Tab-separated table of C-alpha atoms and ligand atoms in Angstrom:
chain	number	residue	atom	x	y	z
A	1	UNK	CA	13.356	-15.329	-17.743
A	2	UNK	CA	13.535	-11.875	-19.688
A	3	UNK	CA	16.814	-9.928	-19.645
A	4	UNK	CA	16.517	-6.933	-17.290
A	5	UNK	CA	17.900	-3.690	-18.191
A	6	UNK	CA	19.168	-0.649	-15.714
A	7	UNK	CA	18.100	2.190	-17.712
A	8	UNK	CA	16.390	4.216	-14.949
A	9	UNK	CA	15.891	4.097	-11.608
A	10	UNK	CA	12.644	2.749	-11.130
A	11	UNK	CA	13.999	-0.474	-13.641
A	12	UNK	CA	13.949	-1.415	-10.061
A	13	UNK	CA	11.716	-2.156	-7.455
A	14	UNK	CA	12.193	-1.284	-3.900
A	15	UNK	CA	12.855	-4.982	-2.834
A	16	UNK	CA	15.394	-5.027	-5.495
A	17	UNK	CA	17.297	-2.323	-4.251
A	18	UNK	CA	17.388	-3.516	-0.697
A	19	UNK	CA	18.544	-6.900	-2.544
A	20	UNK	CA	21.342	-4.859	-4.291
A	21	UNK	CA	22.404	-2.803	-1.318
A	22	UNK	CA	22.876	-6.069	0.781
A	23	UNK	CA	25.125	-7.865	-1.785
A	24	UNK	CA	27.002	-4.417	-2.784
A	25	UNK	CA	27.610	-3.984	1.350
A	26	UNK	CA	29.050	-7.844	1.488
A	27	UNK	CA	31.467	-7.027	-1.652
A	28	UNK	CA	32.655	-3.979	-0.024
A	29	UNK	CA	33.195	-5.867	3.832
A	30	UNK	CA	35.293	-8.420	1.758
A	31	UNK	CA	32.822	-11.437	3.114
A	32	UNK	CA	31.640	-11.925	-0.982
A	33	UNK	CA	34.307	-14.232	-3.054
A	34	UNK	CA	32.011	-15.737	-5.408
A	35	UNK	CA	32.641	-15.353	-9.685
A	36	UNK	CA	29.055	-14.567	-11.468
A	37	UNK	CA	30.855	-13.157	-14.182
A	38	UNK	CA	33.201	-16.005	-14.949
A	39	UNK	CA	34.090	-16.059	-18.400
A	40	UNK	CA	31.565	-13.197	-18.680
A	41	UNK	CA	32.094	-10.057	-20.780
A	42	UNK	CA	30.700	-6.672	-20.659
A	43	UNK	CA	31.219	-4.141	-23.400
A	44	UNK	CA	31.423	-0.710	-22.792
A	45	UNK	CA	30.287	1.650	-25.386
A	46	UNK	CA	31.035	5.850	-24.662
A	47	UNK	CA	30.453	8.397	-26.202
A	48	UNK	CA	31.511	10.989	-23.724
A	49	UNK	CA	34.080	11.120	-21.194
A	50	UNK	CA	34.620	9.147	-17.846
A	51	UNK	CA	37.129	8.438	-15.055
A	52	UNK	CA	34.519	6.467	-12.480
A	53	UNK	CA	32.088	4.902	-14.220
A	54	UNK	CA	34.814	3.301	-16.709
A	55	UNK	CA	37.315	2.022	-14.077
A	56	UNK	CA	34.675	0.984	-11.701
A	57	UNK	CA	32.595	-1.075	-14.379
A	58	UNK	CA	36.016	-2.865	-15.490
A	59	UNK	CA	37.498	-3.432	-12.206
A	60	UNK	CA	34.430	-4.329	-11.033
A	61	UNK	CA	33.484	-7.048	-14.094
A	62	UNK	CA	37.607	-8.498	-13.347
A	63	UNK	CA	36.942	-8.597	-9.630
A	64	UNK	CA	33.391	-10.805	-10.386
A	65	UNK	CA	35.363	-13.064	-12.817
A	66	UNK	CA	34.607	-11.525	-16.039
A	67	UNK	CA	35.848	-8.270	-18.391
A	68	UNK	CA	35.091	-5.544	-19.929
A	69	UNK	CA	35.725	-4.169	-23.197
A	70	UNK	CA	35.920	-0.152	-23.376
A	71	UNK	CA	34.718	0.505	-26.410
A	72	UNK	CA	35.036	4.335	-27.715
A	73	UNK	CA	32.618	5.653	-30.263
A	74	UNK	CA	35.436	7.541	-32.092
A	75	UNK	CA	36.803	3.626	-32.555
A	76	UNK	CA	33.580	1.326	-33.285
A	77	UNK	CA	31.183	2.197	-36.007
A	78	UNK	CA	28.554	3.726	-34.231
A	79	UNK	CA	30.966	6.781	-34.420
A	80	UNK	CA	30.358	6.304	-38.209
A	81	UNK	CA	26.533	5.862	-38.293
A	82	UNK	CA	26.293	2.245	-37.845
A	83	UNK	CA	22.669	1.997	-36.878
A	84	UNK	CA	22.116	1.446	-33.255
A	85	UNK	CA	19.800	-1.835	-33.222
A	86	UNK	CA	22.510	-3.348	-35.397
A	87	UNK	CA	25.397	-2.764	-32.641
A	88	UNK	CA	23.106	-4.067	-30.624
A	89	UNK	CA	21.961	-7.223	-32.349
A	90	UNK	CA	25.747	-7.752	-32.750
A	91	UNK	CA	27.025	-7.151	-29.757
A	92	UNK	CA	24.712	-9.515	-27.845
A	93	UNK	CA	26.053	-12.261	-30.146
A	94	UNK	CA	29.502	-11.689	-28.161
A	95	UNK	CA	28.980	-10.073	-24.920
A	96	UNK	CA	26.560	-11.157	-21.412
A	97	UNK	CA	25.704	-7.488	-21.310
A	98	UNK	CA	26.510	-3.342	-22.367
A	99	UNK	CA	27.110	-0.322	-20.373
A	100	UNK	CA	26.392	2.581	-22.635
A	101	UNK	CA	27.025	6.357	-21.709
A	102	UNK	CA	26.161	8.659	-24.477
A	103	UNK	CA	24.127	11.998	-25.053
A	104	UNK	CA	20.511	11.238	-26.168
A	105	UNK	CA	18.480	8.829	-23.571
A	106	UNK	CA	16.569	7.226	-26.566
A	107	UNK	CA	19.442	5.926	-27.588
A	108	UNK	CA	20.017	3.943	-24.763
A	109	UNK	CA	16.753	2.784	-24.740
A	110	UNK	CA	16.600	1.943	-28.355
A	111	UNK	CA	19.818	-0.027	-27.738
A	112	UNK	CA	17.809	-2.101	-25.119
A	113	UNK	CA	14.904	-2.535	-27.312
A	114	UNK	CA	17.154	-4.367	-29.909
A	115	UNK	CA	20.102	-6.181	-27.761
A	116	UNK	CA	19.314	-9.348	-26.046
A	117	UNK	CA	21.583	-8.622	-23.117
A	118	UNK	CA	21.227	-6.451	-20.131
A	119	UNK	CA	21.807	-3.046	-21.192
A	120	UNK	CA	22.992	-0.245	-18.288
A	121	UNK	CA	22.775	3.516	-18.375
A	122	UNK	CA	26.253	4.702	-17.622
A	123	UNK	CA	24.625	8.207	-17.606
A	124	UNK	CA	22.888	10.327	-20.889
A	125	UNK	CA	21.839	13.926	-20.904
A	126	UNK	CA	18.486	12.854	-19.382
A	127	UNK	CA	19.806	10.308	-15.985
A	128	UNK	CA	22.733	8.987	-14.554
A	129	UNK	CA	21.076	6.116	-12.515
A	130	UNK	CA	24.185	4.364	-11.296
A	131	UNK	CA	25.494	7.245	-9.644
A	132	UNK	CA	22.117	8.154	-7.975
A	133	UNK	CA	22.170	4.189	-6.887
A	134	UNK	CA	26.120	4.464	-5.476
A	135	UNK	CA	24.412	8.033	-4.025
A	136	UNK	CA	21.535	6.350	-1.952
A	137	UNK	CA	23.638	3.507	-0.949
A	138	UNK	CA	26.025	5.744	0.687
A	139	UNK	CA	23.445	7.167	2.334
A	140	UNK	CA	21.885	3.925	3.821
A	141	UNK	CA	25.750	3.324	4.734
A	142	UNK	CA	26.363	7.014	6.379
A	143	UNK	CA	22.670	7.801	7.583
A	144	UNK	CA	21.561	4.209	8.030
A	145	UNK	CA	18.509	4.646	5.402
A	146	UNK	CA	16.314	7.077	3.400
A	147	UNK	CA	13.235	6.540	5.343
A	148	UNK	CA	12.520	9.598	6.863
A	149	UNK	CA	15.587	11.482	5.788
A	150	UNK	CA	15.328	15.080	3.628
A	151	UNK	CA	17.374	15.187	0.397
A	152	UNK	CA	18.585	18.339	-0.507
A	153	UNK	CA	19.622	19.131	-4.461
A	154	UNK	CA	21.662	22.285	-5.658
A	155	UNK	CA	22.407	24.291	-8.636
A	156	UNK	CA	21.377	22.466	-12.056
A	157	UNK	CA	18.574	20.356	-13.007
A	158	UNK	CA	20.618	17.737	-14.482
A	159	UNK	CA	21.280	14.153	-15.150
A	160	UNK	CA	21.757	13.479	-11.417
A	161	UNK	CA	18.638	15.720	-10.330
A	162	UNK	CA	16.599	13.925	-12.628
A	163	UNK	CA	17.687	10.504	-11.200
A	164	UNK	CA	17.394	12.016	-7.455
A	165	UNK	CA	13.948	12.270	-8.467
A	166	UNK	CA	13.172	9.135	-9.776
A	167	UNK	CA	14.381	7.899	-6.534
A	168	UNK	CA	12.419	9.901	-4.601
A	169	UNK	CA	9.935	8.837	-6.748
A	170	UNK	CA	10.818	5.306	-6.015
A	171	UNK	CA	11.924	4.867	-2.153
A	172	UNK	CA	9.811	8.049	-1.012
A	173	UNK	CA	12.067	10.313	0.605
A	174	UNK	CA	11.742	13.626	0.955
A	175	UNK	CA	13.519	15.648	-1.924
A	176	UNK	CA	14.200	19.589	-1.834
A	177	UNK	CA	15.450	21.258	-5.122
A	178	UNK	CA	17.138	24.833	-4.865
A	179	UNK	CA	17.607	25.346	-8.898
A	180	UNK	CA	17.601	28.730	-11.059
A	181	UNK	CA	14.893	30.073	-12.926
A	182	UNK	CA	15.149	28.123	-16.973
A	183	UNK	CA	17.748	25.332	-14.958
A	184	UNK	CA	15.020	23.087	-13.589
A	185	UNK	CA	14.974	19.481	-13.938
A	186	UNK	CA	12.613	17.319	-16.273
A	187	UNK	CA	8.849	17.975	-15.357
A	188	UNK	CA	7.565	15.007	-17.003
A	189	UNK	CA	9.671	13.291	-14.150
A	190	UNK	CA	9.394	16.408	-11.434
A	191	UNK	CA	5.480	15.488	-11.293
A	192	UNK	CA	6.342	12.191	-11.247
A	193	UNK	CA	7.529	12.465	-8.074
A	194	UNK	CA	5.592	14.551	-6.699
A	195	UNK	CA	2.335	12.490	-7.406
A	196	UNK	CA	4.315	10.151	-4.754
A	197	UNK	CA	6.407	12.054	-2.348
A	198	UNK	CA	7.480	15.270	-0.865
A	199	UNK	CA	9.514	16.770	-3.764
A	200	UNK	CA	9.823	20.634	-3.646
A	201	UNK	CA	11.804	23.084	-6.005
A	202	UNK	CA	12.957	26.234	-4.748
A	203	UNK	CA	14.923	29.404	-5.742
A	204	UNK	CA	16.387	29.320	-2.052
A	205	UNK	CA	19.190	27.107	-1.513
A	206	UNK	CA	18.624	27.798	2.262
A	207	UNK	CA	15.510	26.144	1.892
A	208	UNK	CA	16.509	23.330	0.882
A	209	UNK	CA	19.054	22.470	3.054
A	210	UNK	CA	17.396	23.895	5.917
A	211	UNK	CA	17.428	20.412	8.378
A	212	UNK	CA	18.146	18.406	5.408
A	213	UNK	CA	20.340	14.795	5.810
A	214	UNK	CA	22.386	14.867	2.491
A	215	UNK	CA	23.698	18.043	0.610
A	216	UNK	CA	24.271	17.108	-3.037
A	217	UNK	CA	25.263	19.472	-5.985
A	218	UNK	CA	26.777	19.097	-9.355
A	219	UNK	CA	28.976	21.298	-11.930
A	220	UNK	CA	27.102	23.913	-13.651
A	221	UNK	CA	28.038	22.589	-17.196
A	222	UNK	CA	27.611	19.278	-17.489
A	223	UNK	CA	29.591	17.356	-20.626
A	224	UNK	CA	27.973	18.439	-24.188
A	225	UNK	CA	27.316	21.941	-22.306
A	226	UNK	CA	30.869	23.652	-22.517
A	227	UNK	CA	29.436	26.525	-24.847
A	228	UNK	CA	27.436	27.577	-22.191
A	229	UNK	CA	29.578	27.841	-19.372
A	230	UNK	CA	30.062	31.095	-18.937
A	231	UNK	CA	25.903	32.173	-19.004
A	232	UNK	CA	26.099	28.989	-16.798
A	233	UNK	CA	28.366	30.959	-14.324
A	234	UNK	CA	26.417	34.053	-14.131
A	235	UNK	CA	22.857	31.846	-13.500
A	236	UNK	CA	24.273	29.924	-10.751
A	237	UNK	CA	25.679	32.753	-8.930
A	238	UNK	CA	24.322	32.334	-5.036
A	239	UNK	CA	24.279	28.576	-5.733
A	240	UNK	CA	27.220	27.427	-4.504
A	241	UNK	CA	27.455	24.986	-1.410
A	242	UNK	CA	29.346	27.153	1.362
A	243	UNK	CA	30.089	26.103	4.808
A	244	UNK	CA	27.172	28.629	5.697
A	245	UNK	CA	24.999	26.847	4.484
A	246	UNK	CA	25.903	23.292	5.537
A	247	UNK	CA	25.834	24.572	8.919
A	248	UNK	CA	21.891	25.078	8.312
A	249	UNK	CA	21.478	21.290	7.427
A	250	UNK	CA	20.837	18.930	9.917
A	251	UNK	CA	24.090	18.495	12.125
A	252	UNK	CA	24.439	15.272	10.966
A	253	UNK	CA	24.317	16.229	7.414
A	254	UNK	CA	26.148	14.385	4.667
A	255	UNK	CA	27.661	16.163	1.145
A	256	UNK	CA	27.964	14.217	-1.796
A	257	UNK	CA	29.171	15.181	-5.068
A	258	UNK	CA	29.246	12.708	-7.947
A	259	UNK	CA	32.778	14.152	-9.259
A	260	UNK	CA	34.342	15.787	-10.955
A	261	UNK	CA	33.977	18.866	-9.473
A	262	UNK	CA	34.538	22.098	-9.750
A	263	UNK	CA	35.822	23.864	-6.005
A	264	UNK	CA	35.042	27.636	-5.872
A	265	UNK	CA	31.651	26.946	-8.278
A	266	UNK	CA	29.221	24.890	-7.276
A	267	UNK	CA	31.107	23.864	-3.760
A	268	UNK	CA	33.601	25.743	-2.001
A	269	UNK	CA	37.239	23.682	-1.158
A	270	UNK	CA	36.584	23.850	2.770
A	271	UNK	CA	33.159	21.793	2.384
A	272	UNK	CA	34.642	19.550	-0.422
A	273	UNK	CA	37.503	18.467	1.802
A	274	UNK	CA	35.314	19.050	5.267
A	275	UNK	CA	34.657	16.822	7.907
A	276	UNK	CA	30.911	15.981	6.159
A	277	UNK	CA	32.119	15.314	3.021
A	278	UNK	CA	31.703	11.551	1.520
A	279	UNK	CA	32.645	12.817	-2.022
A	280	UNK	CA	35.588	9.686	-2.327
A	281	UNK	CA	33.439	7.067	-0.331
A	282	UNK	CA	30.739	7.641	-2.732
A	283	UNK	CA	33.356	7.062	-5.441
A	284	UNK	CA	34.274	4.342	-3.837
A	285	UNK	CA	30.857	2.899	-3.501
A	286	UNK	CA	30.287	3.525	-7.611
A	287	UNK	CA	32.419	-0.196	-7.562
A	288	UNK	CA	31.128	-1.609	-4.783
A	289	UNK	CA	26.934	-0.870	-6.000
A	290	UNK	CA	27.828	-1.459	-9.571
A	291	UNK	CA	29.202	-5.041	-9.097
A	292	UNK	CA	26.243	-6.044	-7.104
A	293	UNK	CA	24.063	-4.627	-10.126
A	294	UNK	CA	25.738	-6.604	-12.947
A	295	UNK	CA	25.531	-9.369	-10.356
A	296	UNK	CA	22.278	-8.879	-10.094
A	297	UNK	CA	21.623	-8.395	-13.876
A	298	UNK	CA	24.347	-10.574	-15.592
A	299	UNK	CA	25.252	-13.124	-12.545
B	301	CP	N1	30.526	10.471	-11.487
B	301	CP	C1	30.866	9.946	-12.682
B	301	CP	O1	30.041	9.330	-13.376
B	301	CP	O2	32.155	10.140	-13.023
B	301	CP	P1	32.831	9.880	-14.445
B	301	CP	O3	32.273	10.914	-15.388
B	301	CP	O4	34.292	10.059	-14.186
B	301	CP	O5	32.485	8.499	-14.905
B	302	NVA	N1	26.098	16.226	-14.724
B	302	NVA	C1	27.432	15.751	-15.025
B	302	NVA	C2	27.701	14.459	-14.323
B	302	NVA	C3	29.076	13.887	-14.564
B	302	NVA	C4	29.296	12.586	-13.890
B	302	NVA	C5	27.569	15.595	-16.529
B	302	NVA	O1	26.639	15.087	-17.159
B	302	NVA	O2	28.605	15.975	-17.078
């Protein structure tokens, strides 16, 4: 059988999902207690920060039997201009399969192209699939599906915005951007979506969130954009997620953030900490999802 990667969100189908979702919700009940990973090791190559994705991908490859190796690019050679399809071709001699987060999204998929493993996006300046995964399951767990149910994105057409879409694009639920004029997300991917689903992209916030299911924002500047923060600031400016406007989404209405955040920018403290926030179970869930994926992949 050919490896399978998790570079993007539609690297799987809808059964495969639902096949995910149902092993990631047996780990989490504490009913799974089998080892895929035994004697199994994953390598995990960044080249930008991380609290979740690195302690949820090693406790996670431990917990299935197996371990990880975080690998920094300041410490391995691709930090010195080792070519990328070499690290690859070497690291599949010693590892079952990579996690990569890093800045350019051809590099990811170059590293797939060349590595004989399974090779997952731990997020690039393009997608951060995992977390979009982790952010749908919680929503099957809190809303009991997407079918039918009205996602609501604000503030930057980002990483995550661009994965939201490629879910939409995927599972076909409806998806409502609220984004500032230069700070939409990829079009290439935006008509994607759009060719499949109801995807809409607003200057209103209020729009968007009008009877929508799940609330999700992000920070302004994203990692690699700390220059621009400030501009950043001014743009976003009437795009913060207020109590105000929660109370305009659906009273059953869900916010996620995929952390860290930033209270008093792009969410105010009383909806962070509110009684509709699932900002830590969704954190949570980043361990519980990701095991069932390198199950999935590496098991
Ligand atoms: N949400 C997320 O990916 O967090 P980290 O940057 O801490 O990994
Ligand atoms: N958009 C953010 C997500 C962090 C998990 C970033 O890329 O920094």
């Amino acid at each position: 059988m050919p490896k399978r990667d998790f570079l993007a969100f539609p690297d799987l189908s809808v059964a495969e999902i639902r096949e995910v979702f149902d092993l990631a919700a047996r780990m989490k009940s504490g009913e799974y207690h089998e080892r895929p990973l035994a004697e199994k090791t994953l390598a995990m190559i960044f080249t930008k920060s991380s609290t979740r994705t690195r302690v949820s991908f090693a406790v996670g490859s431990y917990q299935l039997g197996g371990q990880a190796l975080f690998l920094s690019s300041r410490d391995i050679q691709l930090g010195r201009g080792e070519p990328i399809k070499d690290m690859a071709r070497v690291l599949s001699r010693y590892v079952d399969g990579i996690m990569i987060r890093t800045f350019d999204q051809a590099e990811v998929e170059e590293l797939a192209r060349h590595a004989s493993v399974p090779v997952i996006n731990g997020l690039t300046d393009l997608l951060h699939p995992c977390q979009v995964l982790t952010d749908v399951f919680t929503m099957y767990e809190f809303l009991g599906g997407w079918e039918g149910k009205v996602v609501a994105w604000i503030g930057d057409g980002n990483n995550m915005a661009n994965s939201w879409l490629n879910a939409a694009y995927v599972l076909g639920f409806e998806l409502r951007l609220a984004c500032p004029e230069g700070y939409e997300p990829d079009r290439a991917l935006l008509e994607r979506a759009q060719s499949k689903t109801n995807v809409m992209i607003t200057r209103e916030p209020e729009v968007a969130v009008s009877g929508a299911h799940a609330v999700n924002t992000d920070v302004w500047a994203s990692m690699g954009q700390e220059g621009e923060a400030e501009a950043r600031l001014q743009a976003f400016r009437g795009y913060q997620v207020t109590s105000e406007l929660m109370a305009i989404a659906d009273p059953s209405a869900i916010f996620m953030h995929c952390l860290p955040a930033h209270r008093g920018e792009e969410v105010t403290e009383e909806v962070f900490e509110g009684s509709q926030s699932r900002v830590f179970e969704e954190a949570e869930n980043r361990l519980h999802v990701q095991k069932a994926l390198m199950a999935f992949l590496m098991g």
